Tab-separated table of C-alpha atoms and ligand atoms in Angstrom:
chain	number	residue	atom	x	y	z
A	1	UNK	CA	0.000	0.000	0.000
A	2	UNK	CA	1.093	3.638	-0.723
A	3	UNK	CA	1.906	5.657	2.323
A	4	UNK	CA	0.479	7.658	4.254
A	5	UNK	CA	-3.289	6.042	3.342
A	6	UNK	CA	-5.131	7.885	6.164
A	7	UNK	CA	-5.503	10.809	8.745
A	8	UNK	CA	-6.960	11.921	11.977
A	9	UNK	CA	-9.101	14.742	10.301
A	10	UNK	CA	-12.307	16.298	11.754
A	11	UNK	CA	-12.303	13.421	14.428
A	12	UNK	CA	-12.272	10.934	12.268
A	13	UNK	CA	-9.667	8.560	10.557
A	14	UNK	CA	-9.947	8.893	6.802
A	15	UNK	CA	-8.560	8.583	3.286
A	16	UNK	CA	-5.524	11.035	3.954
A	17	UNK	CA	-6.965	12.347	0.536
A	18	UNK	CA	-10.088	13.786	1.542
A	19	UNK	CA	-8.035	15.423	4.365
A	20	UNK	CA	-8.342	18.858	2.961
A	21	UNK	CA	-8.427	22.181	4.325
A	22	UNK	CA	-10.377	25.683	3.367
A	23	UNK	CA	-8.342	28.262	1.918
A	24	UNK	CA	-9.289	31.061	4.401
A	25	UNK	CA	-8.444	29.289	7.844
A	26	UNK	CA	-6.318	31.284	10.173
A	27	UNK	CA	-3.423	29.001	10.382
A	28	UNK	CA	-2.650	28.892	6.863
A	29	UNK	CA	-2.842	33.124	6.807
A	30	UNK	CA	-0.813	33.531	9.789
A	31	UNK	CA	0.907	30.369	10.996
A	32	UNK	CA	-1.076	30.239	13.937
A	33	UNK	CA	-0.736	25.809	14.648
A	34	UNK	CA	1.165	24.281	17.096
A	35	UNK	CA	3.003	20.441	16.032
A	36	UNK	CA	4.986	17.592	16.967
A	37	UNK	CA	7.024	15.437	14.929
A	38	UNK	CA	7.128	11.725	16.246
A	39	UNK	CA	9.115	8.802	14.809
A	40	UNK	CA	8.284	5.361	14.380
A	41	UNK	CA	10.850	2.789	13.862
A	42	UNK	CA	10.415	-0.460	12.282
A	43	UNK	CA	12.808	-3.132	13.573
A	44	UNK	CA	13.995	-5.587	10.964
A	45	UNK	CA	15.106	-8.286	13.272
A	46	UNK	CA	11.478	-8.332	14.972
A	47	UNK	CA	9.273	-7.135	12.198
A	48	UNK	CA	7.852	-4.829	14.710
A	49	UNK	CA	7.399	-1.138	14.718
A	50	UNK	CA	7.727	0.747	17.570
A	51	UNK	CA	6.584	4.544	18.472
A	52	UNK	CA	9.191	6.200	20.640
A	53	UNK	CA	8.329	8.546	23.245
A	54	UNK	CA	4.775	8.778	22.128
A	55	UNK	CA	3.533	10.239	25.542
A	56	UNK	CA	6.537	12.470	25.978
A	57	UNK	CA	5.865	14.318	22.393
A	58	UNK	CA	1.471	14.655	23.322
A	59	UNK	CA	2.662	16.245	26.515
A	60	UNK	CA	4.872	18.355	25.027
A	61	UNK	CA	2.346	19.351	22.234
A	62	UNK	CA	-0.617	20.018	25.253
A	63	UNK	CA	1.908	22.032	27.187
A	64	UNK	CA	3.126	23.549	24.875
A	65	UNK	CA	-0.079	24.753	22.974
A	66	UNK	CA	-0.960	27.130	26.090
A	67	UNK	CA	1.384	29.444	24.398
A	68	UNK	CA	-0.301	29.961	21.833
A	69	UNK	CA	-3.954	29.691	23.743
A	70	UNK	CA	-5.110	26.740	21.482
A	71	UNK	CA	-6.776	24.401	23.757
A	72	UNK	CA	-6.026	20.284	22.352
A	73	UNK	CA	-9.373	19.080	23.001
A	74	UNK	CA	-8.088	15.356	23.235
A	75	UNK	CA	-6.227	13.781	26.498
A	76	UNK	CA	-2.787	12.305	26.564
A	77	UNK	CA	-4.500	8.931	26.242
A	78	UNK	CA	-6.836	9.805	23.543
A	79	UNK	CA	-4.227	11.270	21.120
A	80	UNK	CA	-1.628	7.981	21.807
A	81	UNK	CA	-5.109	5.642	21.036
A	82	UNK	CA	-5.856	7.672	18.087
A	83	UNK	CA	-2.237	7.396	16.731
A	84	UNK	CA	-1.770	3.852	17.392
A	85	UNK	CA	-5.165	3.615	15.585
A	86	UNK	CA	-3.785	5.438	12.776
A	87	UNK	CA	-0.446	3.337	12.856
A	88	UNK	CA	-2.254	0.289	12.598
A	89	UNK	CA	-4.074	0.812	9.764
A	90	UNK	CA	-0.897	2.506	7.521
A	91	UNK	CA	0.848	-1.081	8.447
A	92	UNK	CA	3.895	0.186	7.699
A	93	UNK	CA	7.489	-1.881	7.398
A	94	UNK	CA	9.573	1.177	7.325
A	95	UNK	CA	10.545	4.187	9.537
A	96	UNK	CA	8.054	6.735	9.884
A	97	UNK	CA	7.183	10.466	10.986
A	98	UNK	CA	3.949	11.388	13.249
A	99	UNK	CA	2.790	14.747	12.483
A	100	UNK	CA	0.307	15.812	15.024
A	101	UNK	CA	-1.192	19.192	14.395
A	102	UNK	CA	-3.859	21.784	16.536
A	103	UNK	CA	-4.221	24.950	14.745
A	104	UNK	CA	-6.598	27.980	14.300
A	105	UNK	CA	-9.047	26.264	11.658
A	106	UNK	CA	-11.576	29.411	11.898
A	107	UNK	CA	-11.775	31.942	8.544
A	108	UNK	CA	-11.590	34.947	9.585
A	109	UNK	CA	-9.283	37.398	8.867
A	110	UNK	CA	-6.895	38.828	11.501
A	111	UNK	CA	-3.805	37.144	13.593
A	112	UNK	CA	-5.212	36.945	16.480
A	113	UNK	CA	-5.850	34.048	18.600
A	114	UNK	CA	-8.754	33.688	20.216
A	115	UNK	CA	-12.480	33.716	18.818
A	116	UNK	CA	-11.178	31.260	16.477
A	117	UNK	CA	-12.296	27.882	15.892
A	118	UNK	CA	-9.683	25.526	16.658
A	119	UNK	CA	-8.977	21.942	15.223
A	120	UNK	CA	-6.636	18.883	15.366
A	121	UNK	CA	-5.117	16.466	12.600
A	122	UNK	CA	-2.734	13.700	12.688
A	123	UNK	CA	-0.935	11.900	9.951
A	124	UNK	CA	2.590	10.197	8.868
A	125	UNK	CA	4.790	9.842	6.302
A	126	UNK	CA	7.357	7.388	5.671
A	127	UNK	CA	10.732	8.503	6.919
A	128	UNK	CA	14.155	7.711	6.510
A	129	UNK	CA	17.204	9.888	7.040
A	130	UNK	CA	16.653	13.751	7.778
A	131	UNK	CA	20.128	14.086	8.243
A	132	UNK	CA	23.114	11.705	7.905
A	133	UNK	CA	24.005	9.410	10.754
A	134	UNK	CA	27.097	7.724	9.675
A	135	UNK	CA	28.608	10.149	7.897
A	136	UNK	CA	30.067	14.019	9.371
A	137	UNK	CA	28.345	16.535	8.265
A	138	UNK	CA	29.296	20.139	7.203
A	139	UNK	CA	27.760	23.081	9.114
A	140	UNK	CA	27.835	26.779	9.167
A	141	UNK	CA	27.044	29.327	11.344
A	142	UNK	CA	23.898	31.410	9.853
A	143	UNK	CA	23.481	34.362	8.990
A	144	UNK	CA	20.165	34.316	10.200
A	145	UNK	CA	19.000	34.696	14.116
A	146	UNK	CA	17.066	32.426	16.252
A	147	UNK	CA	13.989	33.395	17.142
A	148	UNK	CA	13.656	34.224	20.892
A	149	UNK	CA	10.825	33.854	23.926
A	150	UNK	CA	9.417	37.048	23.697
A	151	UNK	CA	9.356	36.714	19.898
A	152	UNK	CA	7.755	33.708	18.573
A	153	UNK	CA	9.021	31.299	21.419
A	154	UNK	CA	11.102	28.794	19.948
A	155	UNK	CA	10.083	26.402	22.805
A	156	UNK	CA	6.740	25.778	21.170
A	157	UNK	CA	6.919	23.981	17.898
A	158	UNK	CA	4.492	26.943	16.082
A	159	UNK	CA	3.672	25.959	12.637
A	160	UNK	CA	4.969	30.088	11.907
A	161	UNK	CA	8.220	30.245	13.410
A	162	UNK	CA	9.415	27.330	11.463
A	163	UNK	CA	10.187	30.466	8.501
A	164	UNK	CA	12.945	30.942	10.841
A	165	UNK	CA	14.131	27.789	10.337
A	166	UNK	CA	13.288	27.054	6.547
A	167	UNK	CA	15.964	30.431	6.161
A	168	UNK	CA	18.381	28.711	7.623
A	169	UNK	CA	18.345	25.760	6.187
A	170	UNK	CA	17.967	27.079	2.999
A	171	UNK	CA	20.972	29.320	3.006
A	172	UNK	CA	23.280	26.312	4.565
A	173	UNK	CA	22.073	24.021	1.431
A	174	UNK	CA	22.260	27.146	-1.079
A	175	UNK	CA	25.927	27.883	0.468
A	176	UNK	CA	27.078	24.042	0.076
A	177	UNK	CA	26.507	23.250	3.707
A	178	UNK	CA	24.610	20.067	4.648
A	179	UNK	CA	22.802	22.166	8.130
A	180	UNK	CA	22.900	25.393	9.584
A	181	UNK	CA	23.863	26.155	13.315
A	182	UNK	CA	21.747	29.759	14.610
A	183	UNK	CA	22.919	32.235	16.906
A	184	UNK	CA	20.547	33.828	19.692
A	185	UNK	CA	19.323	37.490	18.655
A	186	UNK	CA	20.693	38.808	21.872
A	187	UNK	CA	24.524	37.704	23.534
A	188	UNK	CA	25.379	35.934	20.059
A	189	UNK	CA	25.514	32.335	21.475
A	190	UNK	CA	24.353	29.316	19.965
A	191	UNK	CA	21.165	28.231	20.061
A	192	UNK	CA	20.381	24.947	18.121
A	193	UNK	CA	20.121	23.710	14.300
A	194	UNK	CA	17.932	24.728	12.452
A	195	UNK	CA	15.559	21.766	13.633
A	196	UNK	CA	17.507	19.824	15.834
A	197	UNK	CA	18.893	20.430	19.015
A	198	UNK	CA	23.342	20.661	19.508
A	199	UNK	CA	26.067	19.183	21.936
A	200	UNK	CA	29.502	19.106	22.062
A	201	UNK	CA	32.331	17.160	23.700
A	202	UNK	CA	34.550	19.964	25.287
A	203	UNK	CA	36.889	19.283	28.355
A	204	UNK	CA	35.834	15.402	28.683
A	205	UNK	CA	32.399	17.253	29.313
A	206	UNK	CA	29.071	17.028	27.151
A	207	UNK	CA	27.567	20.474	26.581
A	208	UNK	CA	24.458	21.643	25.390
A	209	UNK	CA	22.682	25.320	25.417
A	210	UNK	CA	19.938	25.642	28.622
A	211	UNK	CA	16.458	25.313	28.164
A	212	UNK	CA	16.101	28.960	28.833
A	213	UNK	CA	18.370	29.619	25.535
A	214	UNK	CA	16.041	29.938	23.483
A	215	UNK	CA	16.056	26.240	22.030
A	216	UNK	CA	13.298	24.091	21.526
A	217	UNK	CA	12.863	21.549	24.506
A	218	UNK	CA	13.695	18.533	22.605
A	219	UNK	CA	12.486	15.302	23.677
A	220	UNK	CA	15.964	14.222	21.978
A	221	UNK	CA	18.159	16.083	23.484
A	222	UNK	CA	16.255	14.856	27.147
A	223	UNK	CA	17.203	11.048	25.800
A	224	UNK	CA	20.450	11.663	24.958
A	225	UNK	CA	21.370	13.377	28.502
A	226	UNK	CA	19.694	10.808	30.209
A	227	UNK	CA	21.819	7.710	28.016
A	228	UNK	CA	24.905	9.782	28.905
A	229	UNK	CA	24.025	9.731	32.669
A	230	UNK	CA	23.101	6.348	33.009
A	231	UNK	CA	25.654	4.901	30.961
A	232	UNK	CA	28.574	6.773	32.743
A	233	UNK	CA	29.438	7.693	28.931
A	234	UNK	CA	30.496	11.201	30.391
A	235	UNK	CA	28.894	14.103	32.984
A	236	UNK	CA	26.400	16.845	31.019
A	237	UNK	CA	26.481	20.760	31.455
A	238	UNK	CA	23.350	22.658	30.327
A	239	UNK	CA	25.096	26.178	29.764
A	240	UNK	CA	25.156	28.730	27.120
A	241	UNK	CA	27.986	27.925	24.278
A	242	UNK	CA	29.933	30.706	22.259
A	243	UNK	CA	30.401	30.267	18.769
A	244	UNK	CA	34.202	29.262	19.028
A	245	UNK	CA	33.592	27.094	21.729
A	246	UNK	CA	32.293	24.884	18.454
A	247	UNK	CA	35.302	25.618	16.107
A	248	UNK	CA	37.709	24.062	18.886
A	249	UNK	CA	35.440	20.971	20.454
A	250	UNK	CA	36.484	17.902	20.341
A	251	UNK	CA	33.442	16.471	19.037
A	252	UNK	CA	29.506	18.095	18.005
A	253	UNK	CA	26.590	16.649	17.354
A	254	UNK	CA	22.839	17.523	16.300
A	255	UNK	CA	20.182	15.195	18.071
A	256	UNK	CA	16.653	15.470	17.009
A	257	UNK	CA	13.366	12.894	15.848
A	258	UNK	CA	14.067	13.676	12.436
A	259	UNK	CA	17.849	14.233	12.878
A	260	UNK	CA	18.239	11.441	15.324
A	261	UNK	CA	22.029	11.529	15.927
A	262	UNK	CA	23.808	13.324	13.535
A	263	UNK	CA	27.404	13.972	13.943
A	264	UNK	CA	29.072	17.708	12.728
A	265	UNK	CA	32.179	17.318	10.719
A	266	UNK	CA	32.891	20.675	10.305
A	267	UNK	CA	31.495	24.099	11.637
A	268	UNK	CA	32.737	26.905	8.641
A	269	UNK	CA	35.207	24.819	7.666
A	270	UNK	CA	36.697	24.439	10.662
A	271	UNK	CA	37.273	20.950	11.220
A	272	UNK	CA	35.778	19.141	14.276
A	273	UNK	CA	38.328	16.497	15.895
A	274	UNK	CA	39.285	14.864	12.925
A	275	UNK	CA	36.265	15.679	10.729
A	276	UNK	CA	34.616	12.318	11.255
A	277	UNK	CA	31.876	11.009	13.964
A	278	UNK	CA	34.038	11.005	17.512
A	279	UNK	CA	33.791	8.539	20.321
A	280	UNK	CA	31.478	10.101	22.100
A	281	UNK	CA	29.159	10.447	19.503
A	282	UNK	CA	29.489	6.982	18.360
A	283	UNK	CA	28.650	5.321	22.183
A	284	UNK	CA	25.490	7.839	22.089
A	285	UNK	CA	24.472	7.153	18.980
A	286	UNK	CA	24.829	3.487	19.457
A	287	UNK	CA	23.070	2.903	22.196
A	288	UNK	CA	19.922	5.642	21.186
A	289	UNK	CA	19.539	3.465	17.910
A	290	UNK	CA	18.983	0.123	20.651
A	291	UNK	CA	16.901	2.338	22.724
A	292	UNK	CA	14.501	3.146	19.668
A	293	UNK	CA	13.954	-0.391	18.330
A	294	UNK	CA	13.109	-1.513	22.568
A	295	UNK	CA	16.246	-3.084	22.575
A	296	UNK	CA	17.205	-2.091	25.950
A	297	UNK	CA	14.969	-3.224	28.353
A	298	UNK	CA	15.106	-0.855	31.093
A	299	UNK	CA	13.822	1.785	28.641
A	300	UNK	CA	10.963	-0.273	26.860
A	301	UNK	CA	8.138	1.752	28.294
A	302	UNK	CA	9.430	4.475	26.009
A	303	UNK	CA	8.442	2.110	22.942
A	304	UNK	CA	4.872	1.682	21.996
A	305	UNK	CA	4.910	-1.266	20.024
A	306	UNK	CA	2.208	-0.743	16.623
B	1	LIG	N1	14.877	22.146	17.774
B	1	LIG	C1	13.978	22.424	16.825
B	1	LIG	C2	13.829	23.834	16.357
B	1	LIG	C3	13.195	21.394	16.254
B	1	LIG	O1	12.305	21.673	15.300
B	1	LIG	C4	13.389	20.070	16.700
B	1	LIG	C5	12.600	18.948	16.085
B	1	LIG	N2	11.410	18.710	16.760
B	1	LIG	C6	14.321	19.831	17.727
B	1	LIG	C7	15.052	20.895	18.236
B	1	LIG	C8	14.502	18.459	18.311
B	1	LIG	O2	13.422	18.161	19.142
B	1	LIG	P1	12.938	16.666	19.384
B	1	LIG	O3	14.125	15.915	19.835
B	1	LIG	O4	11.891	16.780	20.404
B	1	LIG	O5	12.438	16.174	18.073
């Protein structure tokens, strides 16, 4: 079967086809939706597919969506039943992406929001690689800023701010760059790619920016500190990073759902360690791709199995 076949649309599962929304609603005008982006991994071995940190990203998205004031009608429970519905029906045998969305689905003009009529979809699409995982990859620093709290706050996923991002990205890919890394608007350090969250190996520590740095929380990034703390691999600072910090670390890496563990070869041409994945990187990276399929057992309630 052709993928995706179906989506959560109007509170029903249907023909992803008939899925379709009016020209005039609100979020399309003005960006006003909230998302998440959840992987599903199919395991070869098992012929099993496996959600990962299902509840983690709905909490997230329910959380998050005060923000914005759109109030996600469904529970924690409901939206994991109504995804595992969905999963079950696409049957897939590959990796996938969940794509939750609550938006402003009323027609009116004006960006405001509230006295809109709000809605929710869900759908996937087959994924593989967003970014390389074996290979290095080649970053730069961009030219554009990160978007900060008391802009469009970067620790909601809003379907808006994500311009921010799509510049980025485009200018790394238009300059020969394979992802970009952003700078904060204010005090110049580094923020995050430009969807996918950064650490580095500096000092036989692993760093990566605060939560208050204007990064999005990611659900990643929590995985990956908590495999490095209970795997001794090595102890974790949250703390803000300058942007030479990165030309002279021993090792950097981007960690996201799409991204999943990507290692940085070089940051404007500077090359990282010797330019290919480090040590560090590798253990992580490793053990998250165990962790994903429910091979490691201690972490198996963060695997829904499909
Ligand atoms: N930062 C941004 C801006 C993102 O879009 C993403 C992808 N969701 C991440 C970081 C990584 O977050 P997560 O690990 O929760 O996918």
């Amino acid at each position: 079967m052709s993928h995706p076949g179906y989506a959560f649309f109007n509170k029903n599962i249907i023909p992803i086809e008939m899925a379709k929304v009016d020209i005039r609603t609100n979020a399309l005008q003005y960006g006003t939706g909230i998302f998440e982006g959840i992987r599903s991994y199919w395991d070869n071995d098992t012929g099993k597919n496996y959600i990962f940190r299902m509840r983690d990203h709905f909490e997230r998205f329910i959380r998050n969506a005060k923000i914005i004031m759109i109030e996600v009608k469904y529970s924690v429970d409901q939206l994991c039943d109504i995804t595992l519905d969905l999963m079950k029906k696409e049957k897939y045998s590959e990796d996938a992406y969940i794509r939750p969305f609550a938006y402003n689905s009323g027609l009116g003009i004006g960006p405001k929001l509230i006295g809109n009529d709000q809605d929710l979809f869900i759908y996937s699409i087959p994924l593989g690689l967003y970014l390389e995982t074996d290979r290095a990859i080649s970053v730069c620093i961009s030219s554009w800023d990160r978007i900060s709290d008391n802009s469009i706050p970067p620790r909601a996923k809003i379907s808006g701010s994500y311009v921010n991002a799509a510049l980025q990205k485009t200018e790394a890919i238009l300059n020969g760059y394979d992802e970009a890394l952003v700078l904060s608007a204010d005090g110049r350090h580094v923020c995050e790619g430009s969807a996918m969250n950064v650490f580095m190996v500096r000092n036989n520590k692993l760093v990566t920016p605060a939560v208050t740095d204007d990064i999005l929380e990611g659900i990643t990034r929590n995985t990956v500190i908590e495999l490095a703390k209970k795997l001794n691999i090595m102890e974790v600072v949250e703390r803000p990073i300058d942007r030479t910090e990165l030309y002279t670390a021993d090792e950097l890496f981007f960690c996201g759902t799409g991204a999943q563990i990507s290692p940085i070869g070089s940051v404007d041409k500077r090359t990282i360690g010797d330019g290919g994945m480090g040590p560090v990187t590798k253990k992580l990276q490793d053990n998250y791709f165990k962790l994903v399929t429910n091979k490691i057992e201690e972490y198996s309630a963060w695997c829904t199995e499909v």
